[in-house]
Short mmCIF file of C-alpha atoms in Angstrom, two decimals:
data_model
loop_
_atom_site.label_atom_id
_atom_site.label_comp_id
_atom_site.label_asym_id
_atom_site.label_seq_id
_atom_site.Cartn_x
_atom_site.Cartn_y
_atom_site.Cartn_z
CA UNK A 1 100.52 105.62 123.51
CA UNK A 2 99.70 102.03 123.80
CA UNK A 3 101.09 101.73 127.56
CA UNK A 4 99.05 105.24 128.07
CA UNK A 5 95.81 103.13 127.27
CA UNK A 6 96.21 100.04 128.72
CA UNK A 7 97.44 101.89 131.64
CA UNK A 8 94.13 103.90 131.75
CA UNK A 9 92.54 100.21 132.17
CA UNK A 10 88.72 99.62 131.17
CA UNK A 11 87.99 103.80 130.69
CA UNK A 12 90.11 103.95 127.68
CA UNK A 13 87.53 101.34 126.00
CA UNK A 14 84.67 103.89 125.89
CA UNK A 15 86.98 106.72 124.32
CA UNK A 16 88.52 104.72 122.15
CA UNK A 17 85.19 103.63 120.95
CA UNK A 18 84.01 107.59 120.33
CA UNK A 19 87.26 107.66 118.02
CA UNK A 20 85.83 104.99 115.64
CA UNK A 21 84.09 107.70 113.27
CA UNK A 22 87.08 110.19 113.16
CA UNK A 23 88.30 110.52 109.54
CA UNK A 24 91.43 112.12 110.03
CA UNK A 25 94.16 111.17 108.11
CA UNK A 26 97.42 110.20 110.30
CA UNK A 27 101.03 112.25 109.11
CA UNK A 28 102.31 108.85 107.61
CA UNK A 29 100.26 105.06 107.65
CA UNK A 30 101.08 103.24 110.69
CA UNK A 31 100.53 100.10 109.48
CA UNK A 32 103.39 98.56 106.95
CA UNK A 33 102.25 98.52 103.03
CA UNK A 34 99.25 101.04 103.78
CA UNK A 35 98.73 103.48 101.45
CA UNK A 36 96.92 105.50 104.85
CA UNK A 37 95.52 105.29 108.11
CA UNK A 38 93.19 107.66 109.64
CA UNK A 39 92.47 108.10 113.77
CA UNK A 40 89.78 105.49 113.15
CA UNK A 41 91.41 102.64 111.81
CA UNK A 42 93.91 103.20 114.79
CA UNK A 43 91.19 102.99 117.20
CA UNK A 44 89.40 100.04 115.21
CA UNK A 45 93.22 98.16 115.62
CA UNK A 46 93.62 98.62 118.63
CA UNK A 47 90.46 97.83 120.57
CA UNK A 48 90.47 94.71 118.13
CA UNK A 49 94.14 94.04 119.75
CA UNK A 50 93.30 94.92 123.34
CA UNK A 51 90.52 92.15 123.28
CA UNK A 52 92.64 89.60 121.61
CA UNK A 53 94.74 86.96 123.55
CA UNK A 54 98.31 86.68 123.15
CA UNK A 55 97.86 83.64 120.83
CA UNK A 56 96.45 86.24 118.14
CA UNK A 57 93.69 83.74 117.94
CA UNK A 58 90.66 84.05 120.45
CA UNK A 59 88.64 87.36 120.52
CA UNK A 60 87.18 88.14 123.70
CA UNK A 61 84.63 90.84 123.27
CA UNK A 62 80.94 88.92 121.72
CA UNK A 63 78.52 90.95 120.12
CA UNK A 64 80.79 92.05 116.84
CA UNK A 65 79.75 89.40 114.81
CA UNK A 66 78.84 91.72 112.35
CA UNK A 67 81.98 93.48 111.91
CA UNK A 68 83.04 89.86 110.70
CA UNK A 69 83.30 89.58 106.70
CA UNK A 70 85.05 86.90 104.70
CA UNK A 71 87.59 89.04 102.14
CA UNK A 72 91.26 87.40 100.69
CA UNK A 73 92.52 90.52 100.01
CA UNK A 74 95.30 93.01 101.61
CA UNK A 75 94.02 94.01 105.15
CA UNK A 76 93.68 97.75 103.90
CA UNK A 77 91.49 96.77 100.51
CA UNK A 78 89.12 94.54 103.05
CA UNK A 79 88.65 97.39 105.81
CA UNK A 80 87.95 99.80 102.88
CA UNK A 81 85.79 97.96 101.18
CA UNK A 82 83.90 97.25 104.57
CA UNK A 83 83.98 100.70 105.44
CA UNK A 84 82.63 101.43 101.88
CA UNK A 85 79.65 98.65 102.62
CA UNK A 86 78.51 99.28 106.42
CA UNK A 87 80.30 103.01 107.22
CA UNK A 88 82.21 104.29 110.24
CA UNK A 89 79.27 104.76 112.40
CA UNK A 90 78.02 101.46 111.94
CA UNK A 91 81.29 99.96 113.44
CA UNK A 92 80.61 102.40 116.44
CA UNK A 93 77.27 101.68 116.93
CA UNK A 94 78.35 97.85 116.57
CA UNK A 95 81.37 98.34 119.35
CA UNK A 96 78.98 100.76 121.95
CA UNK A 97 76.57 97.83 122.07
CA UNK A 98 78.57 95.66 122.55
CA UNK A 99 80.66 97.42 125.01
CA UNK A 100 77.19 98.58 126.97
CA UNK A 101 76.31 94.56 126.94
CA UNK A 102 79.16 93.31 128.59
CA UNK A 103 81.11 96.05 130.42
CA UNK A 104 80.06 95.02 133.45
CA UNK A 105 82.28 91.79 133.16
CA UNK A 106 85.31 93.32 131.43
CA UNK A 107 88.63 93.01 133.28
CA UNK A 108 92.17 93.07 132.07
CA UNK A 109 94.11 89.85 132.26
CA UNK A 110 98.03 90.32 132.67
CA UNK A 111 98.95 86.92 131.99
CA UNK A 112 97.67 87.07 128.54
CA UNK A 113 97.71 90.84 128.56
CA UNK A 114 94.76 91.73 126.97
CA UNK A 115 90.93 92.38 128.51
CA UNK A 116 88.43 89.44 129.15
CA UNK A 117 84.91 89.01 130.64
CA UNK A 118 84.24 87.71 133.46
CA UNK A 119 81.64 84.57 133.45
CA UNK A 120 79.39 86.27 135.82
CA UNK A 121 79.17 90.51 136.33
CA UNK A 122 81.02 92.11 139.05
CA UNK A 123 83.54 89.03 139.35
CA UNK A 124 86.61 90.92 138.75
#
């Protein structure tokens, strides 16, 4: 499925953002030591993952500050309890505008496989 999106290049970021409220449950978690997953959280992972270098360290989409909260706990209790606190549409709303804001300069970068603006719109 993965190849399927990155294959589909920069449209798949606009769908993938509609998915962000969908509550549906997945057959089995997909996600080692998760009690579940729904189509959400998928879609949450992996636009977080497509925007991420390969060093796992530098996020390249700006704009999602606010989806941004300090928690120690297991990955799963921490998205809960943010889901709990802001909701499912407020991660949406939090990824369209930020997606509206910059689209323009989005392009995928092989070399570190993953999509990064541009400095200046239309570049790429």
């Amino acid at each position: 499925m993965i190849d399927e999106i990155v294959a589909d290049g920069k449209p798949a970021i606009p769908i993938l953002i509609s998915q962000l409220t969908d509550p549906r449950e997945t057959k089995k978690p997909i996600y080692d030591y998760w009690g579940q997953t729904t189509a959400g959280d998928i879609a949450y992972f992996i636009l977080n993952d497509l925007f991420t270098d390969s060093n796992w360290t530098t996020f390249n989409m700006p704009g999602l500050e606010a989806l941004k909260e300090d928690c120690n706990g297991p990955a799963e209790t921490c998205w809960r309890r943010f889901l709990k606190k802001h909701g499912r549409k407020f991660v949406q709303d939090q990824w369209l505008a930020a997606w509206k804001a910059n689209r323009d300069r989005v392009y995928w970068d092989e070399q570190a496989r993953c999509f990064r603006l541009s400095a200046k719109t239309g570049t790429r």
